[in-house]
Amino acid sequence: MRIFTLLFTFLVMVTTIAWAGGEVYADRDKMKIFHKPSVMSKTITVIKKGEVLTVIEKAGKFYRVRTRKGIAGYALKSHVTSKKPGSGGGNDDLDNLLGAVLGGGRSDEMNEESSSHSIRGLKDDGRVASGGSSLKSARQSVISMENSGVSASELEKFQREGKVGRYAR
Amino acid sequence: MPVRFLVVGLAFALATLATAPVMAAQKEKSEQEEKKKSPSDLERGLMIFQSVIKTHKASRRLSWKEEQKLGRAVAEQVFLRYGPRSRNEKINKYVTLVGKTVAVRVGKREADYRFAVIDNREPNAFAAPGGFVFITTGLLKNLFSEAQLAGVLAHEVAHVSKGHMVNAIQRARKLEGMAELSAMLMNKNRNEFSQAVGEITDILFTKGLDKEKEFESDRVGVEYANQSGYDGRGLYEFLVSLRKKEGRESSIFFSTHPPTYDRIKKLKRGALQNIKRGQKLEKRFMAMAR
């Protein structure tokens, strides 16, 4: 009985993590990725069974996902699975899910909260961008953006060559 | 039969008599409570005074540090929605160099402006408080010169320097008599902070800013780019090419900005009247951004 309870708790945890974000797999061949969260919407791309998809957010009966090629769109929840078809899943799956959901590096709780809130708060009005990334990679992008600067000498050379900025006539 | 009716009637009458004092006491009690709840004139005056203080505090502009904190969280949302920062460092550096060149015209905190290219086919550009500016590869493909890129980036820089987004959410709070935004950020109230981030992302992705703010950014953007030595018609040229796509392409750029025709008209009648000749730099743009 105790083992069953533990197993059940584990399954609930895995499902919750998979729903909150992370990676899922196409559960059927020629699976359509839609432009909007509707089966009547334009098909952006078609993917093979077992192809991994990164979940960006939930949208009713759909997940907003990003394919390996970086194409973002909507996949029917009933057409994806948290376990890799044929492989029976495993620890790697769990690691991926945990990695994507928990993110890494920063311990800024306020940003953690704000991110999740804003994902929920975004209006699903069909006018979404055809892109997107996981929370982990979004955070990494902010760090890269803040760290990427140009030196004063680089800027000076650039302006001198283009006759702009300080070198404008 | 009549006896039964009499018994029932008597029981009803007795019950009414018994409950009447209780009901009356309850009524009196609720009236007293109601009296207690409604504020006195003094309390009302105090409430009005507190509201005035709150509104006054809410109108204070955020410090640059506070703006950056808010902007960092908004930037995360932009990447989350539009995809990560491009791994092409050459293009990121090029956009940063052009962006920094126009940001100098702001005259303060220009070193804090950060620029990033996002790998996304949808043509768009954003600015978040604190100097975070983004442009998609989709928009870069629609440009043909460095002057046009400078115009677009200068428009975004103007949104930050004029505090458009922060002002929009502060004004909304002021109208609703809500908590002071800066206090909210400093008190580390997670829910309220995320609410502010949500309000800005809503402006960026759904509602857009007031059209007057967009017109102002167009005008100031032309000035920044032109004063930096670029041909001041860069933004105008981009808008003209964009207008041809309006209605044919679905992009939130169109839904979050005023009609492109109106923007072109405003520029032609306003900012473009006073521009100096400047650099277009088509070749350098093609070599660096394509």
Short mmCIF file of N, CA, C and O in Angstrom, two decimals, chain B residues 116-189:
data_model
loop_
_atom_site.label_atom_id
_atom_site.label_comp_id
_atom_site.label_asym_id
_atom_site.label_seq_id
_atom_site.Cartn_x
_atom_site.Cartn_y
_atom_site.Cartn_z
N ALA B 116 20.01 43.55 -28.01
CA ALA B 116 20.09 42.11 -28.33
C ALA B 116 19.29 41.80 -29.58
O ALA B 116 18.24 42.40 -29.82
N VAL B 117 19.81 40.85 -30.34
CA VAL B 117 19.11 40.36 -31.52
C VAL B 117 18.45 39.04 -31.13
O VAL B 117 19.06 38.21 -30.48
N ILE B 118 17.20 38.89 -31.52
CA ILE B 118 16.48 37.65 -31.23
C ILE B 118 16.23 36.93 -32.55
O ILE B 118 15.76 37.54 -33.52
N ASP B 119 16.56 35.65 -32.56
CA ASP B 119 16.30 34.84 -33.77
C ASP B 119 14.81 34.57 -33.88
O ASP B 119 14.30 33.63 -33.28
N ASN B 120 14.13 35.40 -34.59
CA ASN B 120 12.70 35.20 -34.78
C ASN B 120 12.29 35.81 -36.11
O ASN B 120 12.70 36.92 -36.43
N ARG B 121 11.48 35.06 -36.85
CA ARG B 121 11.10 35.52 -38.19
C ARG B 121 10.15 36.72 -38.18
O ARG B 121 10.03 37.44 -39.15
N GLU B 122 9.43 36.87 -37.08
CA GLU B 122 8.45 37.96 -37.01
C GLU B 122 9.16 39.30 -36.89
O GLU B 122 9.97 39.49 -35.98
N PRO B 123 8.87 40.25 -37.80
CA PRO B 123 9.55 41.55 -37.68
C PRO B 123 9.04 42.33 -36.49
O PRO B 123 7.85 42.66 -36.42
N ASN B 124 9.91 42.62 -35.54
CA ASN B 124 9.50 43.39 -34.37
C ASN B 124 10.70 43.95 -33.62
O ASN B 124 11.82 43.46 -33.79
N ALA B 125 10.47 44.96 -32.84
CA ALA B 125 11.50 45.53 -31.96
C ALA B 125 10.81 45.97 -30.68
O ALA B 125 9.65 46.40 -30.73
N PHE B 126 11.49 45.83 -29.58
CA PHE B 126 10.90 46.18 -28.28
C PHE B 126 11.90 46.97 -27.45
O PHE B 126 13.09 46.90 -27.68
N ALA B 127 11.35 47.62 -26.44
CA ALA B 127 12.22 48.23 -25.42
C ALA B 127 11.58 47.96 -24.07
O ALA B 127 10.36 48.02 -23.93
N ALA B 128 12.40 47.61 -23.11
CA ALA B 128 11.93 47.41 -21.74
C ALA B 128 12.56 48.48 -20.87
O ALA B 128 13.63 49.00 -21.20
N PRO B 129 11.91 48.84 -19.76
CA PRO B 129 12.50 49.86 -18.89
C PRO B 129 13.93 49.50 -18.49
O PRO B 129 14.30 48.33 -18.50
N GLY B 130 14.72 50.48 -18.19
CA GLY B 130 16.09 50.22 -17.75
C GLY B 130 17.07 50.09 -18.90
O GLY B 130 18.24 49.75 -18.69
N GLY B 131 16.63 50.34 -20.13
CA GLY B 131 17.54 50.35 -21.27
C GLY B 131 17.73 49.04 -22.01
O GLY B 131 18.73 48.86 -22.70
N PHE B 132 16.78 48.12 -21.90
CA PHE B 132 16.88 46.85 -22.63
C PHE B 132 16.16 47.01 -23.97
O PHE B 132 14.96 47.26 -24.01
N VAL B 133 16.91 46.84 -25.07
CA VAL B 133 16.34 47.02 -26.41
C VAL B 133 16.55 45.74 -27.23
O VAL B 133 17.63 45.16 -27.22
N PHE B 134 15.49 45.33 -27.92
CA PHE B 134 15.53 44.07 -28.68
C PHE B 134 15.10 44.31 -30.12
O PHE B 134 14.23 45.13 -30.37
N ILE B 135 15.69 43.53 -31.02
CA ILE B 135 15.26 43.58 -32.42
C ILE B 135 15.31 42.14 -32.95
O ILE B 135 16.21 41.38 -32.60
N THR B 136 14.33 41.77 -33.75
CA THR B 136 14.30 40.39 -34.26
C THR B 136 15.05 40.30 -35.59
O THR B 136 15.18 41.31 -36.30
N THR B 137 15.49 39.10 -35.91
CA THR B 137 16.17 38.91 -37.20
C THR B 137 15.18 39.16 -38.34
O THR B 137 15.56 39.59 -39.42
N GLY B 138 13.88 38.90 -38.05
CA GLY B 138 12.84 39.17 -39.04
C GLY B 138 12.78 40.64 -39.41
O GLY B 138 12.57 40.98 -40.58
N LEU B 139 12.99 41.51 -38.45
CA LEU B 139 12.96 42.94 -38.75
C LEU B 139 14.25 43.36 -39.46
O LEU B 139 14.21 44.15 -40.41
N LEU B 140 15.36 42.78 -39.03
CA LEU B 140 16.64 43.12 -39.68
C LEU B 140 16.59 42.81 -41.18
O LEU B 140 17.18 43.54 -41.98
N LYS B 141 15.87 41.74 -41.53
CA LYS B 141 15.76 41.38 -42.95
C LYS B 141 14.96 42.40 -43.75
O LYS B 141 15.02 42.41 -44.97
N ASN B 142 14.18 43.20 -43.06
CA ASN B 142 13.38 44.22 -43.73
C ASN B 142 14.12 45.55 -43.87
O ASN B 142 13.57 46.52 -44.36
N LEU B 143 15.35 45.60 -43.35
CA LEU B 143 16.12 46.84 -43.41
C LEU B 143 17.18 46.76 -44.50
O LEU B 143 17.64 45.66 -44.84
N PHE B 144 17.58 47.93 -45.00
CA PHE B 144 18.56 47.94 -46.09
C PHE B 144 19.74 48.87 -45.84
O PHE B 144 20.62 48.98 -46.68
N SER B 145 19.74 49.56 -44.73
CA SER B 145 20.88 50.43 -44.43
C SER B 145 21.06 50.59 -42.93
O SER B 145 20.13 50.32 -42.15
N GLU B 146 22.24 51.03 -42.55
CA GLU B 146 22.53 51.26 -41.13
C GLU B 146 21.68 52.44 -40.61
O GLU B 146 21.29 52.46 -39.44
N ALA B 147 21.38 53.37 -41.51
CA ALA B 147 20.56 54.52 -41.11
C ALA B 147 19.16 54.05 -40.71
O ALA B 147 18.56 54.57 -39.76
N GLN B 148 18.64 53.05 -41.43
CA GLN B 148 17.32 52.52 -41.08
C GLN B 148 17.38 51.80 -39.73
O GLN B 148 16.48 51.95 -38.89
N LEU B 149 18.45 51.02 -39.54
CA LEU B 149 18.62 50.32 -38.26
C LEU B 149 18.74 51.34 -37.12
O LEU B 149 18.11 51.18 -36.06
N ALA B 150 19.51 52.39 -37.36
CA ALA B 150 19.68 53.43 -36.35
C ALA B 150 18.34 54.08 -36.02
O ALA B 150 18.04 54.35 -34.85
N GLY B 151 17.52 54.28 -37.04
CA GLY B 151 16.20 54.88 -36.85
C GLY B 151 15.31 54.01 -35.97
O GLY B 151 14.64 54.50 -35.04
N VAL B 152 15.31 52.70 -36.25
CA VAL B 152 14.49 51.76 -35.48
C VAL B 152 14.97 51.70 -34.02
O VAL B 152 14.18 51.79 -33.08
N LEU B 153 16.29 51.56 -33.85
CA LEU B 153 16.84 51.46 -32.49
C LEU B 153 16.62 52.76 -31.72
O LEU B 153 16.31 52.74 -30.53
N ALA B 154 16.77 53.89 -32.42
CA ALA B 154 16.57 55.19 -31.76
C ALA B 154 15.12 55.35 -31.31
O ALA B 154 14.86 55.94 -30.26
N HIS B 155 14.19 54.81 -32.09
CA HIS B 155 12.77 54.84 -31.70
C HIS B 155 12.59 54.09 -30.37
O HIS B 155 11.90 54.57 -29.46
N GLU B 156 13.23 52.93 -30.26
CA GLU B 156 13.12 52.13 -29.03
C GLU B 156 13.83 52.82 -27.86
O GLU B 156 13.31 52.82 -26.74
N VAL B 157 14.98 53.39 -28.15
CA VAL B 157 15.73 54.10 -27.10
C VAL B 157 14.87 55.26 -26.56
O VAL B 157 14.81 55.52 -25.36
N ALA B 158 14.15 55.91 -27.48
CA ALA B 158 13.29 57.03 -27.07
C ALA B 158 12.17 56.57 -26.12
O ALA B 158 11.80 57.29 -25.20
N HIS B 159 11.66 55.36 -26.36
CA HIS B 159 10.62 54.83 -25.45
C HIS B 159 11.18 54.76 -24.02
O HIS B 159 10.48 55.04 -23.05
N VAL B 160 12.44 54.35 -23.91
CA VAL B 160 13.06 54.22 -22.58
C VAL B 160 13.36 55.60 -22.00
O VAL B 160 12.99 55.89 -20.86
N SER B 161 14.01 56.44 -22.81
CA SER B 161 14.43 57.74 -22.27
C SER B 161 13.25 58.61 -21.88
O SER B 161 13.34 59.42 -20.96
N LYS B 162 12.13 58.42 -22.55
CA LYS B 162 10.92 59.20 -22.21
C LYS B 162 10.08 58.48 -21.15
O LYS B 162 9.00 58.98 -20.77
N GLY B 163 10.53 57.32 -20.73
CA GLY B 163 9.84 56.59 -19.65
C GLY B 163 8.42 56.17 -20.01
O GLY B 163 7.55 56.13 -19.15
N HIS B 164 8.19 55.87 -21.29
CA HIS B 164 6.82 55.59 -21.74
C HIS B 164 6.14 54.45 -21.01
O HIS B 164 5.00 54.56 -20.58
N MET B 165 6.85 53.34 -20.88
CA MET B 165 6.20 52.16 -20.28
C MET B 165 5.96 52.34 -18.79
O MET B 165 4.89 52.04 -18.29
N VAL B 166 6.98 52.85 -18.12
CA VAL B 166 6.84 53.06 -16.67
C VAL B 166 5.73 54.08 -16.40
O VAL B 166 4.89 53.89 -15.52
N ASN B 167 5.70 55.14 -17.20
CA ASN B 167 4.65 56.16 -17.02
C ASN B 167 3.26 55.56 -17.23
O ASN B 167 2.33 55.90 -16.51
N ALA B 168 3.16 54.67 -18.24
CA ALA B 168 1.85 54.08 -18.54
C ALA B 168 1.33 53.27 -17.36
O ALA B 168 0.17 53.39 -16.99
N ILE B 169 2.21 52.46 -16.75
CA ILE B 169 1.69 51.65 -15.63
C ILE B 169 1.54 52.49 -14.36
O ILE B 169 0.67 52.23 -13.56
N GLN B 170 2.38 53.52 -14.22
CA GLN B 170 2.23 54.38 -13.04
C GLN B 170 0.92 55.17 -13.14
O GLN B 170 0.23 55.34 -12.15
N ARG B 171 0.60 55.60 -14.34
CA ARG B 171 -0.64 56.36 -14.54
C ARG B 171 -1.86 55.49 -14.23
O ARG B 171 -2.80 55.91 -13.59
N ALA B 172 -1.78 54.22 -14.70
CA ALA B 172 -2.88 53.29 -14.44
C ALA B 172 -3.07 53.09 -12.94
O ALA B 172 -4.18 53.05 -12.44
N ARG B 173 -1.93 53.01 -12.23
CA ARG B 173 -2.00 52.80 -10.77
C ARG B 173 -2.57 54.04 -10.09
O ARG B 173 -3.35 53.93 -9.15
N LYS B 174 -2.15 55.19 -10.60
CA LYS B 174 -2.61 56.45 -10.01
C LYS B 174 -4.13 56.56 -10.14
O LYS B 174 -4.83 56.92 -9.21
N LEU B 175 -4.62 56.20 -11.33
CA LEU B 175 -6.06 56.27 -11.57
C LEU B 175 -6.82 55.31 -10.67
O LEU B 175 -7.91 55.59 -10.20
N GLU B 176 -6.23 54.16 -10.44
CA GLU B 176 -6.90 53.16 -9.62
C GLU B 176 -6.57 53.31 -8.14
O GLU B 176 -7.04 52.53 -7.32
N GLY B 177 -5.74 54.32 -7.80
CA GLY B 177 -5.39 54.54 -6.40
C GLY B 177 -4.64 53.38 -5.81
O GLY B 177 -4.78 53.07 -4.63
N MET B 178 -3.85 52.70 -6.62
CA MET B 178 -3.12 51.53 -6.13
C MET B 178 -1.79 51.91 -5.49
O MET B 178 -1.40 53.06 -5.52
N ALA B 179 -1.12 50.91 -4.97
CA ALA B 179 0.12 51.15 -4.24
C ALA B 179 1.18 51.81 -5.10
O ALA B 179 1.20 51.65 -6.32
N GLU B 180 2.06 52.53 -4.45
CA GLU B 180 3.17 53.19 -5.14
C GLU B 180 4.06 52.14 -5.79
O GLU B 180 4.41 51.15 -5.18
N LEU B 181 4.39 52.38 -7.05
CA LEU B 181 5.15 51.39 -7.80
C LEU B 181 6.55 51.17 -7.22
O LEU B 181 7.00 50.04 -7.07
N SER B 182 7.22 52.26 -6.86
CA SER B 182 8.57 52.11 -6.33
C SER B 182 8.56 51.38 -5.00
O SER B 182 9.41 50.54 -4.73
N ALA B 183 7.55 51.67 -4.17
CA ALA B 183 7.45 50.98 -2.88
C ALA B 183 7.24 49.49 -3.11
O ALA B 183 7.81 48.65 -2.42
N MET B 184 6.45 49.23 -4.13
CA MET B 184 6.16 47.85 -4.50
C MET B 184 7.42 47.08 -4.86
O MET B 184 7.62 45.95 -4.45
N LEU B 185 8.28 47.76 -5.62
CA LEU B 185 9.51 47.10 -6.07
C LEU B 185 10.48 46.92 -4.91
O LEU B 185 11.16 45.91 -4.81
N MET B 186 10.53 47.94 -4.06
CA MET B 186 11.49 47.89 -2.96
C MET B 186 11.03 46.99 -1.82
O MET B 186 11.82 46.39 -1.14
N ASN B 187 9.71 46.90 -1.65
CA ASN B 187 9.21 46.06 -0.56
C ASN B 187 9.31 44.57 -0.86
O ASN B 187 8.98 43.73 -0.04
N LYS B 188 9.72 44.28 -2.09
CA LYS B 188 9.90 42.90 -2.53
C LYS B 188 8.62 42.09 -2.40
O LYS B 188 8.64 40.93 -2.03
N ASN B 189 7.51 42.77 -2.68
CA ASN B 189 6.26 42.02 -2.70
C ASN B 189 6.19 41.31 -4.05
O ASN B 189 6.01 41.93 -5.08
#
